[in-house]
Amino acid sequence: MENQTADLDETREETHEDTREDLLGIYLNDHLAGATAGVERARYLAEAEQDPVISAAVRPLAVEITQDRASLLEIMRQLDVPVHRYKLAAGRLAEKAGRLKTNGRLVRRSPLTSLVELEALRLGVSAKAAGWETLRRLADEDERLDAARLDALLGRARTQLRTLEDLHETQTAETFRTAAA
């Protein structure tokens, strides 16, 4: 029992030794890994989607998501946060693994595939918005962060979310109307 308590105290001490900059670096690299996966997912959906309405709506989102990732990299440079390449590789790998889900068909896409991919994009954009919100709060005390730029990025993420929610609603109806027929 004493060893467990000592281990817990040591873990707490390690946590308290992390600086704000260390934690911010980890946080931003985690978001960068997610952004990397999001870019891949958006591009894939834009190209693979058979429904022209979804494909046409996702193409500009894929461009914006790519731009948002570039903005995150620029912010990381401004904050002197090094990029952890292994996290980028993990993000890419996770996105590729996400394509291996079952969709009721072995070779071709089903309506369920589009629905699940839209949900994955929604989750990613929600996480991105949360990241921009966090950075926006930090901008009040860190002059290296541009509050107006973060407000614009957050606004764009919210617009992306509304678009994805609309697409999701439409695809939900289509998926289960098709499945019921």
PDB file of N, CA, C and O in Angstrom, residues 33 76 139 159:
ATOM      1  N   ALA A  33      -2.261  16.269 -34.813  1.00  0.00           N
ATOM      2  CA  ALA A  33      -2.496  14.883 -35.246  1.00  0.00           C
ATOM      3  C   ALA A  33      -3.946  14.720 -35.693  1.00  0.00           C
ATOM      4  O   ALA A  33      -4.223  14.117 -36.735  1.00  0.00           O
ATOM      5  N   MET A  76       1.680  27.218 -34.005  1.00  0.00           N
ATOM      6  CA  MET A  76       2.692  26.458 -33.275  1.00  0.00           C
ATOM      7  C   MET A  76       4.075  27.080 -33.471  1.00  0.00           C
ATOM      8  O   MET A  76       4.860  27.169 -32.514  1.00  0.00           O
ATOM      9  N   ALA A 139      -5.262  33.678 -25.622  1.00  0.00           N
ATOM     10  CA  ALA A 139      -4.852  34.915 -26.311  1.00  0.00           C
ATOM     11  C   ALA A 139      -5.041  36.141 -25.424  1.00  0.00           C
ATOM     12  O   ALA A 139      -4.348  37.145 -25.610  1.00  0.00           O
ATOM     13  N   THR A 159     -19.154  27.347 -38.767  1.00  0.00           N
ATOM     14  CA  THR A 159     -19.841  27.264 -40.059  1.00  0.00           C
ATOM     15  C   THR A 159     -19.669  25.874 -40.657  1.00  0.00           C
ATOM     16  O   THR A 159     -20.614  25.288 -41.197  1.00  0.00           O
TER      17      THR A 159
END
